[in-house]
Coordinates of C-alpha atoms and ligand atoms in Angstrom, one line a residue:
X1 CA 0.4 0.3 -0.1
X2 CA 1.0 3.4 -1.1
X3 CA -0.3 5.5 1.4
X4 CA -0.3 9.6 1.2
X5 CA 2.2 11.7 3.0
X6 CA 0.1 15.1 2.2
X7 CA -3.1 13.9 1.8
X8 CA -4.1 12.9 5.9
X9 CA -5.2 9.3 6.5
X10 CA -5.7 8.0 10.2
X11 CA -3.3 5.9 12.0
X12 CA -5.0 3.0 11.8
X13 CA -8.9 1.9 11.3
X14 CA -11.7 3.1 9.0
X15 CA -12.2 7.1 7.6
X16 CA -15.0 9.1 5.9
X17 CA -16.2 12.2 5.6
X18 CA -13.9 15.4 7.0
X19 CA -16.2 17.4 9.4
X20 CA -15.4 20.0 11.9
X21 CA -13.0 21.7 10.5
X22 CA -11.8 24.5 12.1
X23 CA -8.4 26.9 12.7
X24 CA -7.6 28.4 16.2
X25 CA -6.2 31.5 15.8
X26 CA -4.4 31.4 18.9
X27 CA -2.4 28.0 18.5
X28 CA -1.9 28.7 14.9
X29 CA -3.4 25.2 14.4
X30 CA -5.8 23.9 11.8
X31 CA -7.9 21.1 13.2
X32 CA -9.6 18.6 11.0
X33 CA -12.0 15.8 12.4
X34 CA -13.1 13.1 10.3
X35 CA -15.9 10.1 10.3
X36 CA -13.7 7.4 12.3
X37 CA -14.5 3.4 13.2
X38 CA -11.7 2.7 14.6
X39 CA -12.3 -1.3 15.6
X40 CA -11.7 -2.0 11.9
X41 CA -11.3 -1.5 8.2
X42 CA -15.0 -0.9 7.3
X43 CA -17.5 1.6 7.8
X44 CA -19.1 0.5 10.6
X45 CA -21.0 1.7 14.0
X46 CA -20.0 2.5 16.7
X47 CA -19.0 5.6 14.5
X48 CA -16.8 8.7 15.7
X49 CA -15.3 11.7 14.8
X50 CA -11.5 11.0 14.8
X51 CA -9.5 14.5 15.3
X52 CA -5.9 15.6 13.4
X53 CA -3.9 19.0 14.2
X54 CA -1.8 20.8 12.0
X55 CA -0.1 23.8 11.7
X56 CA 0.3 23.8 7.8
X57 CA -2.5 21.5 6.3
X58 CA 0.3 19.2 5.3
X59 CA 1.7 17.6 8.6
X60 CA -0.8 15.9 10.4
X61 CA -1.2 15.0 14.1
X62 CA -3.6 11.9 14.8
X63 CA -5.2 12.4 17.9
X64 CA -7.7 9.5 17.6
X65 CA -11.1 9.6 18.9
X66 CA -12.7 13.1 19.8
X67 CA -16.5 12.5 19.9
X68 CA -18.5 8.9 20.3
X69 CA -21.7 7.4 20.1
X70 CA -23.7 6.4 23.6
X71 CA -24.7 2.8 21.9
X72 CA -23.0 0.8 19.7
X73 CA -25.3 0.8 16.9
X74 CA -25.4 4.8 16.7
X75 CA -23.0 6.9 14.7
X76 CA -21.7 10.6 15.8
X77 CA -22.3 11.6 11.5
X78 CA -20.9 14.2 9.6
X79 CA -21.4 18.0 11.1
X80 CA -19.3 21.0 11.3
X81 CA -17.4 23.2 13.9
X82 CA -17.7 27.2 14.6
X83 CA -15.7 28.9 17.2
X84 CA -18.7 31.0 19.3
X85 CA -16.2 34.0 19.9
X86 CA -19.0 36.1 21.2
X87 CA -20.1 33.4 23.4
X88 CA -23.7 33.3 21.7
X89 CA -24.7 30.0 23.2
X90 CA -23.7 31.4 26.7
X91 CA -21.8 27.8 27.0
X92 CA -18.3 29.6 27.8
X93 CA -16.8 31.1 30.7
X94 CA -16.0 34.7 30.9
X95 CA -12.3 33.9 31.2
X96 CA -11.8 31.5 28.0
X97 CA -10.2 32.4 25.0
X98 CA -12.8 33.8 22.0
X99 CA -10.7 31.7 19.6
X100 CA -11.2 28.5 21.8
X101 CA -14.6 28.6 22.0
X102 CA -15.3 25.6 20.0
X103 CA -19.0 24.3 19.7
X104 CA -19.4 21.1 17.1
X105 CA -22.8 20.8 15.6
X106 CA -23.6 17.3 14.3
X107 CA -26.3 14.5 13.3
X108 CA -26.6 11.6 16.2
X109 CA -27.8 9.0 14.1
X110 CA -29.2 5.6 15.8
X111 CA -30.8 2.8 13.3
X112 CA -34.1 4.3 12.6
X113 CA -33.4 8.3 13.4
X114 CA -30.9 10.9 12.7
X115 CA -31.2 14.3 14.6
X116 CA -29.0 17.2 15.3
X117 CA -26.6 17.3 18.6
X118 CA -24.4 20.0 20.0
X119 CA -21.4 19.3 21.7
X120 CA -18.8 21.9 22.9
X121 CA -15.0 22.1 24.0
X122 CA -13.2 23.8 27.1
X123 CA -9.9 22.6 25.9
X124 CA -9.6 24.1 22.0
X125 CA -11.2 21.0 20.1
X126 CA -10.0 18.1 22.2
X127 CA -11.9 16.9 24.1
X128 CA -16.0 17.7 24.1
X129 CA -18.8 17.6 26.7
X130 CA -22.3 16.9 25.2
X131 CA -24.8 19.3 26.1
X132 CA -27.4 18.5 28.2
X133 CA -30.7 19.1 26.0
X134 CA -29.9 17.6 22.9
X135 CA -31.3 17.2 20.5
X136 CA -31.1 21.3 19.1
X137 CA -32.9 20.3 16.0
X138 CA -35.0 17.7 15.3
X139 CA -37.8 17.0 12.7
X140 CA -38.1 13.0 13.4
X141 CA -36.9 12.0 9.9
X142 CA -34.7 8.8 9.4
X143 CA -32.2 10.7 6.7
X144 CA -31.8 14.5 7.9
X145 CA -28.1 15.1 8.2
X146 CA -24.7 16.2 8.1
X147 CA -25.2 20.0 9.3
X148 CA -22.8 22.9 8.1
X149 CA -22.8 25.9 10.2
X150 CA -21.5 29.4 10.0
X151 CA -21.9 33.2 11.0
X152 CA -23.7 35.4 8.4
X153 CA -22.7 38.6 9.8
X154 CA -25.2 41.2 7.7
X155 CA -27.8 39.4 9.7
X156 CA -26.3 38.7 12.8
X157 CA -27.3 35.1 13.3
X158 CA -26.1 31.6 13.0
X159 CA -26.7 29.7 9.6
X160 CA -26.9 25.8 9.4
X161 CA -27.4 24.0 5.7
X162 CA -28.1 20.2 6.0
X163 CA -29.8 17.7 4.4
X164 CA -33.0 16.3 4.3
X165 CA -31.5 13.7 2.3
X166 CA -34.3 11.7 0.6
X167 CA -36.6 14.7 0.0
X168 CA -33.6 16.3 -2.3
X169 CA -33.5 19.1 0.0
X170 CA -31.1 21.5 0.9
X171 CA -32.7 22.9 4.2
X172 CA -31.5 26.2 5.7
X173 CA -31.8 27.2 9.2
X174 CA -30.9 30.2 11.3
X175 CA -30.3 30.6 15.0
X176 CA -29.1 33.5 17.6
X177 CA -27.6 31.4 19.8
X178 CA -26.6 27.6 18.0
X179 CA -29.7 26.2 20.2
X180 CA -33.0 27.3 18.4
X181 CA -33.1 26.9 15.1
X182 CA -35.3 28.4 12.6
X183 CA -36.2 26.9 9.1
X184 CA -35.7 29.9 6.5
X185 CA -35.9 27.9 3.1
X186 CA -35.6 24.8 1.4
X187 CA -33.4 24.1 -1.8
X188 CA -33.5 21.7 -4.6
X189 CA -31.4 21.6 -7.8
X190 CA -32.7 20.0 -10.3
X191 CA -30.8 17.1 -10.0
X192 CA -31.5 14.1 -8.1
X193 CA -29.3 11.2 -8.0
X194 CA -30.1 8.7 -5.2
X195 CA -30.0 11.5 -1.8
X196 CA -28.0 14.8 -0.8
X197 CA -25.2 14.5 1.8
X198 CA -22.9 16.8 3.0
X199 CA -24.5 20.3 2.2
X200 CA -22.0 23.7 2.8
X201 CA -22.8 27.2 1.7
X202 CA -19.7 29.3 1.8
X203 CA -18.6 32.8 0.9
X204 CA -15.7 32.8 -1.8
X205 CA -14.0 35.7 -3.3
X206 CA -13.7 36.7 -6.6
X207 CA -10.4 37.2 -8.1
X208 CA -9.3 40.3 -9.1
X209 CA -12.2 42.1 -7.4
X210 CA -13.2 42.7 -4.2
X211 CA -16.5 41.2 -5.0
X212 CA -17.7 37.5 -3.4
X213 CA -20.1 35.5 -4.1
X214 CA -22.0 32.3 -2.2
X215 CA -21.3 29.2 -3.2
X216 CA -23.6 26.2 -2.5
X217 CA -21.8 22.4 -2.5
X218 CA -23.8 19.5 -2.6
X219 CA -22.9 15.8 -2.2
X220 CA -24.9 13.7 -3.8
X221 CA -24.9 9.9 -3.8
X222 CA -25.1 7.5 -6.0
X223 CA -26.4 8.4 -9.4
X224 CA -24.6 11.6 -10.6
X225 CA -22.7 10.5 -14.1
X226 CA -19.5 9.5 -13.0
X227 CA -21.1 6.7 -11.1
X228 CA -21.5 6.6 -7.3
X229 CA -21.0 9.6 -4.7
X230 CA -19.7 12.9 -6.3
X231 CA -19.9 16.6 -5.2
X232 CA -21.4 19.7 -7.4
X233 CA -21.7 23.2 -7.1
X234 CA -23.6 26.1 -7.7
X235 CA -22.6 29.8 -7.4
X236 CA -25.0 32.2 -6.5
X237 CA -26.7 34.8 -3.5
X238 CA -27.3 34.6 0.0
X239 CA -29.5 37.2 1.6
X240 CA -29.1 34.9 5.5
X241 CA -32.5 33.1 4.1
X242 CA -32.6 32.2 0.6
X243 CA -29.9 30.8 -1.7
X244 CA -30.4 31.8 -5.5
X245 CA -28.0 29.8 -7.6
X246 CA -27.4 32.2 -10.5
X247 CA -26.3 30.0 -13.2
X248 CA -29.4 27.2 -12.9
X249 CA -27.3 24.4 -13.3
X250 CA -24.9 22.8 -10.9
X251 CA -21.6 21.6 -12.0
X252 CA -19.3 19.2 -10.8
X253 CA -16.8 19.8 -8.3
X254 CA -13.7 17.5 -9.6
X255 CA -14.1 15.3 -12.9
X256 CA -12.5 12.6 -11.0
X257 CA -14.3 9.1 -9.0
X258 CA -12.7 9.9 -5.6
X259 CA -13.7 13.2 -4.4
X260 CA -16.7 13.5 -1.9
X261 CA -17.9 15.2 1.3
X262 CA -16.3 18.3 0.5
X263 CA -15.8 20.7 3.7
X264 CA -14.6 23.7 4.0
X265 CA -12.8 24.8 7.7
X266 CA -14.7 27.5 9.8
X267 CA -11.5 30.0 9.3
X268 CA -10.8 34.2 9.6
X269 CA -11.1 35.5 6.6
X270 CA -7.5 36.1 5.8
X271 CA -6.5 32.4 5.9
X272 CA -8.7 31.9 2.7
X273 CA -11.3 29.4 2.1
X274 CA -10.1 26.2 2.4
X275 CA -11.4 22.9 2.3
X276 CA -11.0 19.2 1.2
X277 CA -12.9 15.7 0.4
X278 CA -12.8 12.4 1.1
X279 CA -10.8 10.8 -1.5
X280 CA -13.0 8.1 -1.9
X281 CA -16.7 6.4 -3.2
X282 CA -19.5 5.1 -1.5
X283 CA -19.3 2.8 -4.6
X284 CA -16.1 0.5 -3.7
X285 CA -14.7 2.6 -0.5
X286 CA -15.1 -0.5 1.9
X287 CA -13.6 -2.7 -0.6
X288 CA -10.3 -0.9 -2.0
X289 CA -7.1 -2.3 -0.8
X290 CA -5.6 -1.3 2.7
X291 CA -3.2 -1.5 5.1
X292 CA -4.1 -1.2 9.5
X293 CA -6.2 1.8 7.9
X294 CA -8.3 2.4 5.2
X295 CA -9.5 5.9 3.6
X296 CA -7.7 9.1 2.8
X297 CA -8.4 12.8 2.6
X298 CA -7.8 14.5 -0.3
X299 CA -4.5 17.4 -0.6
X300 CA -6.6 20.9 1.2
X301 CA -7.6 22.8 -1.7
X302 CA -8.3 26.9 -1.2
X303 CA -11.3 28.4 -3.6
X304 CA -11.5 31.2 -5.2
X305 CA -13.9 32.5 -8.3
X306 CA -13.0 33.9 -11.5
X307 CA -14.9 34.4 -15.0
X308 CA -13.8 31.4 -17.3
X309 CA -14.8 30.6 -19.9
X310 CA -16.9 27.5 -20.4
X311 CA -16.6 27.3 -24.6
X312 CA -16.1 30.0 -27.1
X313 CA -19.2 32.1 -26.4
X314 CA -20.2 31.5 -23.0
X315 CA -18.0 32.5 -19.8
X316 CA -19.1 31.8 -16.5
X317 CA -17.8 32.2 -12.7
X318 CA -15.9 29.5 -12.2
X319 CA -15.2 27.7 -8.9
X320 CA -11.1 27.9 -8.7
X321 CA -9.2 25.3 -6.8
X322 CA -5.8 25.2 -6.2
X323 CA -4.0 22.5 -3.7
X324 CA -2.3 23.8 -0.5
X325 CA 1.3 22.3 0.4
X326 CA 2.3 23.2 3.7
X327 CA 5.4 25.3 4.3
X328 CA 7.1 23.1 6.4
X329 CA 7.3 20.4 3.5
X330 CA 10.7 20.5 1.5
X331 CA 10.4 19.8 -2.3
X332 CA 13.6 18.6 -4.1
X333 CA 13.1 19.8 -7.8
X334 CA 13.8 16.7 -10.2
X335 CA 13.2 18.7 -13.1
X336 CA 12.9 22.3 -14.3
X337 CA 12.7 22.8 -18.1
X338 CA 11.7 25.9 -20.4
X339 CA 10.9 26.3 -24.0
X340 CA 12.0 22.6 -25.1
X341 CA 10.5 20.3 -27.7
X342 CA 9.0 17.5 -26.6
X343 CA 9.0 14.0 -28.6
X344 CA 8.0 10.3 -27.6
X345 CA 11.0 9.8 -26.0
X346 CA 10.0 10.3 -22.5
X347 CA 11.6 13.1 -19.9
X348 CA 12.3 10.6 -16.7
X349 CA 12.4 11.6 -13.2
X350 CA 12.4 9.0 -10.1
X351 CA 11.1 10.2 -7.0
X352 CA 11.9 8.3 -3.4
X353 CA 9.3 9.6 -1.5
X354 CA 6.2 8.5 -3.7
X355 CA 4.8 12.3 -3.3
X356 CA 5.7 14.0 -6.8
X357 CA 4.3 17.2 -7.6
X358 CA 4.5 18.1 -11.3
X359 CA 3.4 21.5 -13.2
X360 CA 3.3 21.0 -16.9
X361 CA 2.6 24.0 -19.7
X362 CA 1.9 22.6 -23.3
X363 CA 1.5 24.6 -26.8
X364 CA -0.4 22.5 -28.8
X365 CA -1.6 23.6 -32.7
X366 CA -5.1 24.3 -33.4
X367 CA -5.1 22.4 -36.4
X368 CA -3.7 19.2 -34.5
X369 CA -5.6 16.6 -34.9
X370 CA -3.7 13.5 -34.0
X371 CA -1.0 13.5 -30.5
X372 CA -1.2 12.6 -27.1
X373 CA 0.6 14.0 -24.4
X374 CA 0.8 12.3 -21.0
X375 CA 2.4 12.5 -17.6
X376 CA 2.8 8.6 -16.7
X377 CA 3.5 7.4 -13.3
X378 CA 4.6 3.6 -12.8
X379 CA 6.4 1.3 -15.6
X380 CA 4.2 -1.8 -16.3
X381 CA 1.9 -1.1 -13.4
X382 CA 0.9 2.5 -14.1
X383 CA -1.5 5.7 -13.8
X384 CA -1.3 8.2 -16.2
X385 CA -2.9 11.7 -17.2
X386 CA -2.7 14.0 -20.4
X387 CA -4.4 15.6 -23.2
X388 CA -5.7 14.3 -26.3
X389 CA -5.0 16.8 -29.6
X390 CA -8.7 15.6 -31.2
X391 CA -10.6 15.6 -28.3
X392 CA -9.0 18.7 -27.1
X393 CA -9.5 17.2 -23.8
X394 CA -7.9 16.0 -20.5
X395 CA -7.8 12.1 -19.2
X396 CA -6.5 10.2 -16.1
X397 CA -6.5 6.5 -17.1
X398 CA -5.7 4.3 -14.3
X399 CA -6.4 0.8 -15.8
X400 CA -3.0 -0.7 -15.1
X401 CA -3.3 0.6 -11.3
X402 CA -6.8 -0.9 -11.0
X403 CA -8.2 -3.4 -8.7
X404 CA -10.9 -6.0 -9.3
X405 CA -14.2 -3.8 -8.8
X406 CA -16.5 -3.2 -11.2
X407 CA -17.2 0.6 -9.7
X408 CA -13.5 1.5 -9.9
X409 CA -14.1 3.1 -13.4
X410 CA -11.0 3.1 -14.9
X411 CA -11.0 6.3 -17.1
X412 CA -12.5 9.7 -16.4
X413 CA -11.7 13.0 -18.1
X414 CA -12.3 16.8 -18.0
X415 CA -12.6 19.9 -20.8
X416 CA -11.5 23.3 -20.5
X417 CA -11.2 26.3 -23.0
X418 CA -7.4 26.8 -23.8
X419 CA -5.5 29.1 -21.2
X420 CA -4.8 31.6 -23.8
X421 CA -4.2 31.0 -27.5
X422 CA -0.9 32.4 -29.1
X423 CA -1.3 32.6 -33.2
X424 CA -2.1 29.1 -34.2
X425 CA -1.4 27.9 -31.2
X426 CA -4.0 26.8 -27.8
X427 CA -1.9 26.4 -24.5
X428 CA -3.0 24.7 -21.7
X429 CA -1.4 23.7 -18.1
X430 CA -2.0 20.6 -15.7
X431 CA -0.8 20.7 -12.4
X432 CA -0.8 17.3 -10.9
X433 CA 0.2 16.1 -7.3
X434 CA 0.5 12.3 -6.8
X435 CA 0.8 11.3 -3.7
X436 CA 0.9 8.1 -2.4
X437 CA -2.0 6.2 -3.9
X438 CA -3.7 9.1 -5.0
X439 CA -3.8 11.4 -8.0
X440 CA -5.2 14.7 -8.4
X441 CA -4.6 16.7 -11.4
X442 CA -5.5 20.6 -11.7
X443 CA -6.3 22.2 -15.3
X444 CA -5.7 25.7 -16.2
X445 CA -4.9 27.2 -12.6
X446 CA -7.6 25.0 -10.9
X447 CA -10.9 25.5 -13.5
X448 CA -11.3 22.5 -13.5
X449 CA -9.9 18.9 -11.2
X450 CA -9.7 15.4 -11.9
X451 CA -8.6 13.2 -8.5
X452 CA -8.2 9.4 -8.4
X453 CA -6.9 7.1 -6.2
X454 CA -4.9 4.2 -7.6
X455 CA -3.4 1.3 -6.5
X456 CA -0.6 -1.0 -7.7
X457 CA 2.2 1.1 -8.6
X458 CA 5.4 -0.3 -7.9
X459 CA 8.0 2.2 -8.5
X460 CA 7.9 6.1 -8.6
X461 CA 9.0 6.6 -11.7
X462 CA 7.3 9.5 -13.6
X463 CA 7.7 10.5 -17.0
X464 CA 6.7 13.3 -19.4
X465 CA 6.5 12.4 -23.2
X466 CA 4.4 12.7 -26.1
X467 CA 3.5 11.0 -29.4
X468 CA 4.6 13.9 -32.0
X469 CA 6.7 16.6 -31.1
X470 CA 5.1 19.6 -29.4
X471 CA 6.8 22.6 -27.3
X472 CA 7.0 22.3 -23.5
X473 CA 6.7 26.1 -22.5
X474 CA 7.5 24.7 -19.1
X475 CA 7.8 21.5 -16.9
X476 CA 8.7 21.5 -13.6
X477 CA 8.8 18.3 -11.2
X478 CA 9.4 18.3 -7.8
X479 CA 9.5 15.6 -5.1
X480 CA 8.1 15.8 -1.3
X481 CA 10.4 14.8 0.9
X482 CA 9.6 15.3 4.7
X483 CA 6.1 15.0 5.4
X484 CA 5.1 12.6 7.8
X485 CA 2.0 11.3 9.7
Ligands
FRU501 C1 -21.7 11.3 3.3 C2 -22.2 10.4 4.6 C3 -22.9 11.1 5.4 C4 -22.7 10.3 6.7 C5 -21.7 10.3 7.0 C6 -21.3 8.8 7.8 O1 -20.3 10.1 3.2 O2 -23.2 9.0 4.4 O3 -24.4 11.5 5.0 O4 -23.0 11.7 7.9 O5 -21.2 9.9 5.6 O6 -20.4 8.1 8.2

């Protein structure tokens, strides 16, 4: 098993959704919680929140169980954490540090019910006390879950979004104190699948402006065209009561098979909008090859918005996602070339750690109808990503690094308009992270991403090649050296 170095994995046991993420401005630590079964490597109850901290979002300390259920058949399902700076809940003493007034809101699930519970921490997020009068929100539904809570300044209230999962509704509630909640509105998006899960609502800055827009993030499982579980996003407005999407339709947040239950950190505005997803898919998450742990997060991403051409006629506000790699991580340059002709003879580098960051910018003749540029990792057992000149689209192909499962889709793809056009040439940029058994590809500065796990790569050889001669404007490959768990 190739365990990721940058992306978080639990020390042992089963992991799914990220939840409860927040940033503590006093200790400068990022806190990550996760759906956790410490007693085995498949999803099962009793289900807990595990907990990890990081100073830079790349090197994690795993602290194990943070919150657990009362009965063995129950689970502390996905939820979120807010920092109650002004002690609106009244749960904290005057002496407490406002940056550490940590309140967790999560779904308490029994085999027949799902209601929202609250727990608070008096030690900055390491241990929790369950609120005495739980549940704080119960509508007596069996599938009502995954509260994501945030403070809405303009209307001075807490907002909770959560899923009435099998009625295809994102429910929006408001509260003055995190304890009493009033229903504001419901959002449904015209896409169904089987059920809605893990919604999010976050204000995201628009690049090169002082504007911000609201982005509603929604996880659907199963039933989107990629197969199994995946995330959509909608850009729109939110007045503290109702979310109105501006573009009508949602768009895939990632074009790979392993990107689900994305959630942002509760963090001060100057830290950016940072979040991460679970890098798996419910279609096969319980079957993927495992060590003493099973399941990984993605590398954290910073989100902004920018206008990008969806096609030559229409420019739309698009989510731009870029990987966050912490300052403590040292990277060795394995390759750094500019304006080089690339041919079918591969440029080859070998990494020691199996964690590699690459950045390839290339130009393709507008009229080319034949050719393929690819970055390949591994020799016989391998995974590759690249661009096809005829389709003018990007792909990830994991057929040679597969495991035997009918849902482990071999090939995924994404299409973006060129980054720029230089005379007869189209310029594209393909950045990527190979991290243990995870490949994340970021196209044209994060306009589209493709995240896929892979298995069975036997060596750490990375090669870049093209079936015809083309100009590589830039190619850089770095090896990640020192991340630890
Ligand atoms: C999404 C999800 C959530 C739920 C959690 C349980 O992956 O199904 O809806 O809270 O996992 O672990």
